[in-house]
Amino acid sequence: MKKRAITVLVPIVLICIVIAVALGAQIIERYSYSKNRADLNEYFNIAQADEVAMVVQDAIVDEKAKFRDNIIYFALSTVETYFTDRFYVNSGEQVLLFTTDTDVIQINIGDGSNVMYVSGAGQELGYKAAFYEGDTLYIAADYVKRYANFEYQLYDDPLHMQVYTQWDSYTAAKISRKTAVRYQGGIKSDILVHLAAGDLVTVLEKMENWSKVKTADAYIGYVENKFLKGEKQAERTCNTGFQELVYNNVQKEGMINLTFHQVFEEVGGEYLAKALSVTKGVNVVSPTWFRLNNNSGDFASLANASYVSKAHELGIEVWALVTDVDSMDQFGVEIDFVELLSSSANRRHLIEGLMAQVDSYGLDGINIDFEKVRSDSGIHFVQFLRELSVETRKRGVVLSVDNYVPSEYTAHYNRKEQGIIADYIIIMGYDEHYVGGGAAGSNASITFVEDGIVNTKQVVPAEKIINAIPFYTRVWESGPNGLKASTLTMNAQADWIARNGVTPSWVEESCQNYAEYQVNDTLYQCWLEDVESIRVKLQVMQNQGIKGVASWKLGLETPAVWDAIAEYMGQA
């Protein structure tokens, strides 16, 4: 009987043992820490041996650097995204340029890029600064550091780097005992790296049981909270020694009251004096003297010495204007800004020609009025302004640039960069509705004007902004033959109102007087520019704290408008 009982119990015990072992194994499996190691190349998404993963601040970014001949290189797009967008590249000429307030610094891309040319003088770098791989330009990190404030540290196995462009506070902690940093929060997640007791980490995100951390060698993963101790706020310190580039602009005291003076032939001082006779408080005149006439940088000039002498006698500066409006080459073709401004030789020729005019006539400034710059020409236009600013700054003369009100279609004019290198940015606060625009409307409603100033102020200091007001408007004609428009000057509005028997009424939405009348099937509309509308614009400009007012153009106004401008200037 006893023997039989034992025979029965043994299998049962064995089964229980097997079950217990199985359950124990499951429990151990469930609660034991994974020892699997993550593929670090996959973690950093490294596909090639010379790729360097980038950790910028506290995040792994998609961009990769390259490691060649013990030098780290960034793609130009990476440089522009994280460090500086102020390099100029001309792939046709194979040059990389950086323009300071006094010099144009050049690198010849490729094997000769170990020499840096500062205003033509060569300086050895000791490394290749730039090269192309396919269509991608790579620039040495140490060369970029000359012009941007950042620091980096390179780590290997696999190649990755920590980059800092900002130095702020962070949460630091110590590891209490040996543990692993895991790819995700959880004991079954793969191990990135091991940490020893006393190792420091940056705590990026604290959760209930796990925290997202960054190690001293730039691995970002998760550790259990129980292994963190001594958490405290710390400050990253900048040890780059970088000196921010300062662009010493020419700035005038007080408010600016500039008027554009359109001339079609050479005129002298007496002509100017007569044109200014009804004005008040004008301290800058910008005559339309220079007009581009080919893609090589030549221009026609209407400059006149007695004009400048008379202006100076009246206490008025002359900022001569150079324009592309109605500019044609000898074949009647519009100026091609890519051809003109992408060429170093052409830019230099145009700048030398303008500076010759400045020197010969004693001009106080140059006003750039290039209104037909296409998006493919934007980078070349901005580089032209940079190089021009070096020369105007040497002479202590003003560089001002005319700009449309900001829009997505004119973003390539790069107002932010203009606000750094130019002395004044003039907003052309008019042509809200224009011939060919497809709709009748105000030439310069108050919302249009205010938005133009506010949006420009987002990237340009207020003390550099001048807003131009119109001394003209448009009469819109809507009829069976479609939409037409004709220009109506401010000084001709009274006659137009009387002749057509209309009574203007104030429209609060545009802050303008509005008049309309109908003849048969044709509707005539006009949003008037008069003393009342100009006064509201000037009030907005005063509220925005900008540098002053410009007007297009001298001779179209009524004398009374100068009283409103004088009040704005604080001279009434």
XYZ file of C-alpha atoms in Angstrom:
572
model
C 0.000 0.000 0.000
C 2.786 2.414 0.988
C 4.727 1.495 -2.124
C 1.694 2.167 -4.270
C 1.208 5.626 -2.668
C 4.781 6.573 -3.357
C 4.369 5.445 -6.941
C 1.409 7.790 -7.327
C 2.958 10.777 -5.506
C 6.258 10.828 -7.371
C 4.742 11.810 -10.729
C 2.547 14.388 -9.042
C 5.549 15.914 -7.303
C 7.506 15.904 -10.531
C 4.626 17.596 -12.329
C 4.420 20.208 -9.562
C 8.146 20.788 -9.816
C 7.924 21.212 -13.560
C 5.020 23.626 -13.170
C 6.870 25.535 -10.466
C 9.980 25.754 -12.592
C 7.953 26.932 -15.556
C 6.124 29.532 -13.482
C 9.381 30.609 -11.899
C 10.970 30.982 -15.283
C 8.059 33.104 -16.443
C 8.305 35.241 -13.339
C 12.056 35.592 -13.784
C 11.581 36.384 -17.469
C 8.942 38.939 -16.652
C 10.875 40.747 -13.953
C 14.461 40.312 -15.103
C 16.353 43.053 -16.941
C 17.089 42.563 -20.636
C 20.756 42.255 -21.497
C 20.265 42.871 -25.207
C 22.432 45.639 -26.651
C 20.941 48.129 -29.092
C 22.540 48.532 -32.492
C 24.043 52.002 -31.983
C 24.478 52.655 -35.688
C 20.779 51.996 -36.079
C 20.044 54.107 -32.982
C 21.846 57.080 -34.531
C 20.666 56.153 -38.048
C 24.250 56.042 -39.325
C 24.526 54.489 -42.774
C 28.125 55.290 -43.782
C 31.449 55.035 -41.992
C 32.230 58.749 -42.312
C 28.830 59.948 -41.067
C 28.676 61.709 -37.714
C 25.367 61.721 -35.854
C 24.455 65.101 -34.361
C 22.953 65.778 -30.971
C 21.989 69.447 -30.952
C 21.235 70.709 -27.474
C 19.230 67.774 -26.059
C 17.927 66.066 -29.189
C 19.260 63.800 -31.913
C 18.613 65.586 -35.205
C 18.172 64.147 -38.683
C 21.171 65.950 -40.146
C 24.545 64.226 -40.213
C 28.041 65.687 -40.295
C 30.990 64.122 -42.126
C 34.383 63.126 -40.751
C 37.154 63.503 -43.320
C 40.902 63.698 -42.652
C 40.184 64.146 -38.929
C 38.019 67.195 -39.676
C 34.275 67.506 -39.094
C 32.266 68.991 -41.952
C 28.681 70.237 -42.042
C 26.475 70.388 -45.130
C 25.619 73.974 -46.041
C 21.953 73.288 -45.254
C 22.963 72.165 -41.746
C 25.015 75.317 -41.261
C 22.070 77.460 -42.321
C 19.633 75.577 -40.083
C 21.645 75.570 -36.848
C 24.511 78.051 -37.024
C 24.351 80.908 -39.529
C 22.616 81.672 -42.809
C 25.055 84.419 -43.697
C 27.409 82.478 -45.982
C 27.139 83.190 -49.700
C 27.925 80.401 -52.161
C 28.442 80.693 -55.900
C 28.804 77.201 -57.329
C 29.598 78.577 -60.775
C 32.572 80.553 -59.489
C 33.321 77.863 -56.855
C 33.573 80.431 -54.056
C 32.328 80.579 -50.490
C 32.039 84.129 -49.132
C 31.386 85.629 -45.744
C 31.029 89.398 -45.497
C 31.769 91.309 -42.320
C 31.250 95.038 -41.863
C 34.725 95.742 -43.267
C 35.779 92.802 -45.458
C 34.670 90.162 -47.920
C 36.279 86.872 -46.855
C 36.649 84.290 -49.618
C 37.317 80.568 -49.771
C 37.938 78.897 -53.122
C 35.951 75.670 -52.801
C 37.887 72.437 -53.239
C 41.597 71.677 -52.995
C 42.490 75.349 -52.627
C 40.152 75.922 -49.702
C 42.989 75.711 -47.164
C 43.634 79.402 -47.879
C 41.289 82.140 -46.689
C 41.376 85.459 -48.561
C 40.550 88.585 -46.588
C 40.063 91.489 -48.990
C 42.354 89.638 -51.401
C 45.138 88.749 -48.915
C 45.683 85.002 -48.366
C 45.873 83.351 -44.934
C 46.648 79.650 -44.392
C 43.996 77.700 -42.479
C 45.769 74.357 -42.058
C 42.769 72.372 -43.259
C 40.473 72.163 -46.244
C 37.571 74.512 -45.477
C 35.025 73.474 -48.111
C 34.387 70.830 -50.736
C 31.562 69.504 -52.850
C 30.311 65.935 -52.705
C 27.850 65.669 -55.550
C 25.655 68.746 -55.283
C 26.187 69.125 -51.536
C 28.644 71.666 -50.207
C 30.411 70.714 -46.990
C 32.057 73.327 -44.768
C 34.546 72.576 -41.996
C 33.024 72.964 -38.549
C 36.059 74.915 -37.349
C 35.665 77.351 -40.234
C 31.992 77.842 -39.430
C 33.003 78.577 -35.825
C 34.739 81.726 -37.030
C 31.336 83.226 -37.801
C 28.876 81.467 -35.485
C 28.790 80.895 -31.750
C 28.637 77.189 -30.980
C 30.723 74.424 -29.457
C 30.958 70.737 -30.157
C 32.501 67.548 -28.818
C 33.166 64.465 -30.963
C 32.694 60.908 -29.663
C 33.423 57.609 -31.398
C 32.125 54.058 -31.588
C 29.955 55.099 -33.335
C 30.850 58.618 -34.479
C 28.506 61.177 -32.931
C 28.846 64.710 -31.670
C 27.285 66.961 -29.079
C 26.578 70.493 -30.294
C 25.542 73.470 -28.216
C 24.329 76.749 -29.673
C 22.644 77.912 -26.466
C 23.806 77.851 -22.901
C 20.957 77.688 -20.423
C 19.868 75.926 -17.253
C 19.341 72.171 -17.039
C 18.605 69.490 -14.457
C 21.667 67.466 -13.422
C 21.708 64.211 -11.448
C 24.151 61.511 -10.345
C 23.801 57.789 -10.859
C 23.602 56.068 -7.462
C 24.863 52.643 -8.624
C 25.720 50.774 -11.758
C 22.857 50.671 -14.240
C 22.076 50.855 -17.943
C 20.631 53.566 -20.133
C 17.920 51.946 -22.220
C 16.447 52.867 -25.565
C 12.989 53.212 -24.029
C 11.559 53.196 -20.518
C 11.217 49.599 -19.386
C 13.483 46.793 -18.231
C 12.934 44.866 -21.463
C 14.161 47.694 -23.655
C 17.565 47.329 -25.294
C 20.635 48.769 -23.590
C 22.326 51.798 -25.136
C 25.221 52.229 -22.692
C 26.164 51.318 -19.137
C 26.661 53.885 -16.395
C 28.754 53.582 -13.259
C 27.974 54.940 -9.836
C 28.777 58.648 -9.710
C 28.295 59.277 -13.442
C 26.493 62.505 -14.243
C 23.441 62.729 -16.475
C 21.130 65.480 -17.688
C 17.512 64.795 -16.774
C 15.372 65.712 -19.760
C 11.983 64.381 -18.699
C 10.796 62.899 -15.397
C 8.095 60.235 -15.419
C 6.583 58.020 -12.728
C 9.225 55.275 -12.675
C 11.661 56.211 -15.429
C 13.373 59.379 -16.593
C 14.614 60.408 -19.987
C 18.277 61.384 -19.619
C 21.311 62.352 -21.632
C 24.689 60.945 -20.712
C 27.939 62.892 -20.607
C 28.853 61.396 -23.992
C 25.529 62.360 -25.618
C 23.438 59.196 -25.525
C 19.769 59.899 -24.916
C 17.702 57.162 -23.304
C 15.976 56.106 -20.091
C 17.015 55.092 -16.577
C 14.941 54.130 -13.558
C 14.266 56.940 -11.153
C 15.591 54.873 -8.244
C 19.094 55.165 -9.705
C 19.017 58.993 -9.775
C 20.139 61.068 -6.841
C 21.074 64.645 -6.030
C 18.995 66.264 -8.755
C 19.670 69.986 -9.028
C 19.519 72.884 -11.433
C 22.777 73.747 -13.149
C 23.916 76.273 -15.771
C 25.769 75.503 -18.981
C 28.576 77.951 -19.535
C 29.795 79.213 -22.881
C 33.547 78.864 -23.285
C 33.839 79.495 -27.007
C 35.385 82.940 -26.722
C 33.326 83.933 -29.762
C 32.960 87.651 -30.428
C 29.684 88.567 -32.094
C 30.173 90.437 -35.348
C 29.146 94.057 -35.036
C 27.990 95.972 -38.100
C 28.666 99.616 -37.435
C 25.848 101.345 -39.254
C 25.573 104.998 -40.170
C 22.772 106.410 -38.043
C 21.411 109.956 -38.175
C 20.224 111.931 -35.170
C 16.548 112.705 -34.946
C 13.717 111.785 -37.281
C 14.141 111.451 -41.028
C 11.856 113.219 -43.496
C 12.893 111.961 -46.921
C 11.235 112.810 -50.185
C 11.861 111.022 -53.464
C 12.536 113.397 -56.346
C 11.851 111.788 -59.707
C 13.770 113.424 -62.540
C 14.030 112.422 -66.184
C 16.893 114.671 -67.178
C 19.816 116.332 -65.462
C 18.622 119.244 -63.314
C 20.520 121.638 -61.079
C 20.233 123.366 -57.768
C 17.665 125.996 -58.747
C 15.303 123.295 -60.003
C 15.645 121.503 -56.667
C 15.089 124.699 -54.674
C 11.863 125.396 -56.550
C 10.617 121.837 -56.040
C 11.301 122.107 -52.306
C 9.817 125.581 -51.896
C 6.452 124.407 -50.476
C 7.856 121.595 -48.315
C 8.450 121.644 -44.575
C 11.075 119.805 -42.578
C 12.577 117.769 -45.425
C 16.076 116.722 -44.385
C 16.827 114.105 -47.063
C 16.134 114.168 -50.791
C 16.536 111.078 -52.951
C 16.798 111.973 -56.651
C 16.265 109.184 -59.191
C 19.676 109.641 -60.769
C 20.998 106.180 -61.570
C 19.295 103.606 -63.789
C 20.740 100.183 -64.598
C 21.263 99.715 -68.323
C 22.905 96.297 -68.723
C 23.761 93.061 -66.939
C 27.408 94.014 -66.466
C 26.816 96.658 -63.795
C 26.764 99.805 -65.923
C 24.187 102.496 -65.268
C 23.067 105.831 -66.672
C 23.607 108.865 -64.453
C 21.775 112.198 -64.130
C 23.944 113.388 -61.233
C 24.524 117.144 -60.957
C 27.000 118.972 -58.712
C 24.931 122.138 -58.266
C 21.961 120.011 -57.159
C 24.069 118.555 -54.335
C 25.498 121.972 -53.432
C 22.021 123.517 -53.191
C 20.737 120.633 -51.078
C 23.648 120.996 -48.671
C 23.133 124.757 -48.594
C 19.538 124.065 -47.485
C 20.726 121.621 -44.831
C 19.432 118.618 -46.769
C 21.286 115.359 -47.424
C 21.295 113.683 -50.848
C 20.739 109.919 -50.931
C 20.890 109.286 -54.678
C 18.642 106.497 -55.918
C 19.671 103.654 -58.233
C 16.789 101.731 -59.784
C 15.834 98.887 -62.060
C 12.393 100.349 -62.813
C 12.020 100.635 -66.598
C 15.637 99.537 -66.948
C 16.530 97.872 -70.234
C 19.735 96.747 -71.880
C 20.762 97.814 -75.383
C 18.447 95.172 -76.846
C 15.387 96.394 -74.943
C 15.456 93.434 -72.531
C 14.862 93.809 -68.792
C 17.839 93.484 -66.466
C 18.609 89.877 -65.505
C 19.552 90.037 -61.852
C 20.965 86.515 -61.795
C 23.427 87.433 -64.506
C 24.150 90.841 -62.992
C 24.487 90.004 -59.308
C 25.692 86.388 -59.265
C 28.949 87.538 -60.872
C 31.606 88.791 -58.468
C 33.049 90.926 -61.257
C 29.679 92.484 -62.114
C 28.862 93.252 -58.477
C 32.270 94.824 -58.041
C 31.852 96.892 -61.220
C 28.445 98.209 -60.148
C 29.643 99.029 -56.640
C 32.788 100.769 -57.906
C 30.652 102.819 -60.289
C 28.279 103.897 -57.529
C 31.132 104.757 -55.184
C 32.756 106.831 -57.926
C 29.536 108.873 -58.058
C 29.509 109.205 -54.258
C 33.096 110.436 -54.260
C 32.730 112.748 -57.268
C 29.546 114.508 -56.140
C 29.902 114.356 -52.364
C 26.737 112.308 -51.920
C 25.495 111.569 -48.419
C 23.982 108.202 -49.267
C 22.851 105.659 -51.812
C 19.279 104.396 -52.049
C 18.758 100.982 -53.668
C 15.415 100.666 -55.444
C 15.515 97.256 -57.127
C 11.861 96.271 -57.522
C 12.139 93.368 -59.974
C 14.375 90.979 -58.064
C 12.990 87.463 -58.551
C 13.242 84.668 -56.027
C 16.138 83.067 -57.947
C 18.063 86.330 -57.585
C 17.450 86.907 -53.881
C 20.691 85.466 -52.503
C 22.728 87.401 -55.078
C 20.869 90.645 -54.314
C 21.595 90.277 -50.612
C 25.285 89.586 -51.275
C 25.415 92.711 -53.431
C 24.020 94.702 -50.499
C 26.577 93.171 -48.140
C 29.478 94.118 -50.399
C 28.021 97.554 -51.088
C 27.638 98.168 -47.357
C 31.367 97.573 -46.828
C 32.122 100.449 -49.198
C 29.435 102.856 -47.944
C 30.530 102.178 -44.371
C 34.151 103.021 -45.242
C 32.974 106.401 -46.525
C 30.479 107.052 -43.734
C 27.619 107.436 -46.213
C 24.126 106.012 -45.788
C 22.940 102.815 -47.444
C 19.145 102.684 -47.604
C 17.086 100.010 -49.348
C 13.509 100.267 -50.620
C 11.282 97.289 -49.863
C 7.748 96.176 -50.517
C 5.543 95.507 -47.517
C 6.422 91.979 -46.340
C 4.694 89.090 -48.097
C 5.495 85.488 -48.957
C 6.207 86.616 -52.513
C 8.942 89.013 -51.425
C 10.562 86.925 -48.677
C 13.657 86.465 -50.878
C 14.514 90.144 -50.333
C 15.620 88.933 -46.868
C 14.676 91.934 -44.763
C 16.322 90.350 -41.721
C 19.741 90.458 -43.379
C 19.035 93.903 -44.783
C 18.267 95.034 -41.240
C 21.774 93.948 -40.199
C 23.838 95.366 -43.039
C 21.880 98.400 -44.285
C 21.523 101.682 -42.420
C 17.842 102.217 -43.226
C 15.021 100.116 -44.632
C 12.343 102.101 -46.450
C 8.942 100.430 -46.700
C 7.047 101.333 -49.858
C 3.727 101.613 -48.054
C 1.562 101.886 -51.152
C 0.331 99.989 -54.232
C -1.906 97.794 -52.096
C -4.115 97.591 -55.175
C -2.477 98.227 -58.525
C -3.070 98.081 -62.231
C -2.995 94.439 -63.227
C -3.839 93.272 -59.709
C -7.340 92.302 -60.754
C -9.335 94.197 -58.116
C -10.232 97.794 -57.346
C -9.278 99.074 -53.920
C -7.262 101.389 -51.761
C -3.723 102.367 -52.675
C -2.698 102.376 -49.020
C -5.351 101.474 -46.446
C -4.417 101.948 -42.813
C -4.360 98.181 -42.165
C -2.027 97.652 -45.109
C 0.316 100.367 -43.857
C 0.294 99.241 -40.240
C 0.790 95.572 -41.110
C 3.719 96.532 -43.329
C 5.420 98.309 -40.436
C 4.594 95.698 -37.796
C 5.782 92.797 -39.958
C 8.976 94.616 -40.922
C 9.675 95.326 -37.243
C 9.735 91.590 -36.598
C 13.129 91.382 -38.328
C 14.355 94.998 -38.605
C 15.015 97.338 -35.655
C 12.456 100.160 -35.458
C 15.243 102.752 -35.457
C 16.182 101.615 -38.971
C 12.680 101.704 -40.481
C 11.298 104.543 -42.589
C 7.783 104.255 -44.007
C 7.055 105.821 -47.386
C 3.634 107.396 -47.932
C 1.983 108.045 -51.319
C 1.226 111.451 -52.769
C -1.023 109.745 -55.317
C -3.919 107.327 -55.610
C -5.877 105.621 -58.387
C -9.200 106.097 -60.096
C -10.707 102.703 -60.840
C -12.974 102.182 -63.830
C -15.171 99.055 -63.837
C -17.251 98.563 -66.944
C -18.073 96.379 -69.901
C -14.447 96.378 -70.976
C -13.183 95.102 -67.644
C -11.169 96.871 -64.965
C -8.911 99.818 -65.656
C -7.068 102.272 -63.457
C -5.417 105.661 -63.859
C -3.168 107.579 -61.484
C -4.589 110.591 -59.667
C -2.103 112.855 -57.906
C -2.906 114.420 -54.570
C -2.735 117.926 -56.026
C -5.228 117.008 -58.765
C -7.862 115.448 -56.507
C -9.812 118.658 -55.816
C -10.286 119.242 -59.529
C -11.349 115.612 -60.068
C -13.931 115.878 -57.260
C -15.358 119.148 -58.585
C -15.366 118.037 -62.199
C -17.290 114.865 -61.454
C -19.617 116.361 -58.861
C -18.859 113.776 -56.161
C -18.918 114.174 -52.406
C -16.279 112.026 -50.687
C -17.166 110.313 -47.406
C -14.852 108.956 -44.731
C -14.436 105.173 -44.617
C -13.264 104.037 -41.194
C -12.073 100.660 -42.443
C -9.399 102.170 -44.704
C -9.146 105.549 -42.913
C -9.588 107.340 -46.216
C -12.157 109.489 -47.967
C -13.923 107.526 -50.656
C -15.777 108.766 -53.733
C -17.593 107.046 -56.563
C -19.865 107.856 -59.466
C -21.362 105.991 -62.392
C -21.663 106.818 -66.085
C -23.922 104.412 -67.961
C -22.529 100.929 -67.271
C -19.204 102.120 -65.908
C -18.444 102.604 -62.177
C -15.655 104.994 -61.161
C -14.142 104.611 -57.664
C -11.383 106.396 -55.785
C -9.915 105.924 -52.327
C -8.408 109.367 -51.828
C -4.991 110.175 -50.394
C -5.327 113.549 -48.685
C -4.252 115.334 -45.531
C -6.730 113.336 -43.438
C -5.537 109.916 -44.654
C -1.884 110.913 -44.396
C -2.373 112.192 -40.858
C -3.742 108.813 -39.727
C -0.813 107.011 -41.360
C 1.624 109.318 -39.596
C -0.081 108.600 -36.280
C 0.365 104.862 -36.795
C 4.019 105.449 -37.667
C 4.494 107.481 -34.508
C 2.828 104.763 -32.423
C 5.195 102.168 -33.938
C 8.246 104.249 -33.002
C 9.977 104.053 -36.368
C 12.706 106.371 -37.633
C 10.726 108.559 -39.985
C 8.771 109.168 -43.137
C 9.480 109.092 -46.858
C 7.186 110.305 -49.619
C 6.649 109.340 -53.233
C 6.991 111.673 -54.826
C 7.976 115.341 -54.556
C 5.639 117.565 -56.583
C 2.479 115.440 -56.443
C 1.376 116.711 -53.034
C -0.694 119.632 -51.797
C 1.157 122.140 -49.583
C -1.127 121.319 -46.647
C 0.238 117.785 -46.344
C 3.574 119.205 -45.235
C 1.882 120.675 -42.159
C 0.818 117.174 -41.126
C 4.327 115.847 -41.759
C 5.817 118.750 -39.783
C 3.576 117.816 -36.844
C 4.802 114.223 -37.076
C 8.389 115.481 -37.107
C 7.656 117.579 -34.011
C 8.248 120.782 -35.930
C 4.726 122.235 -36.007
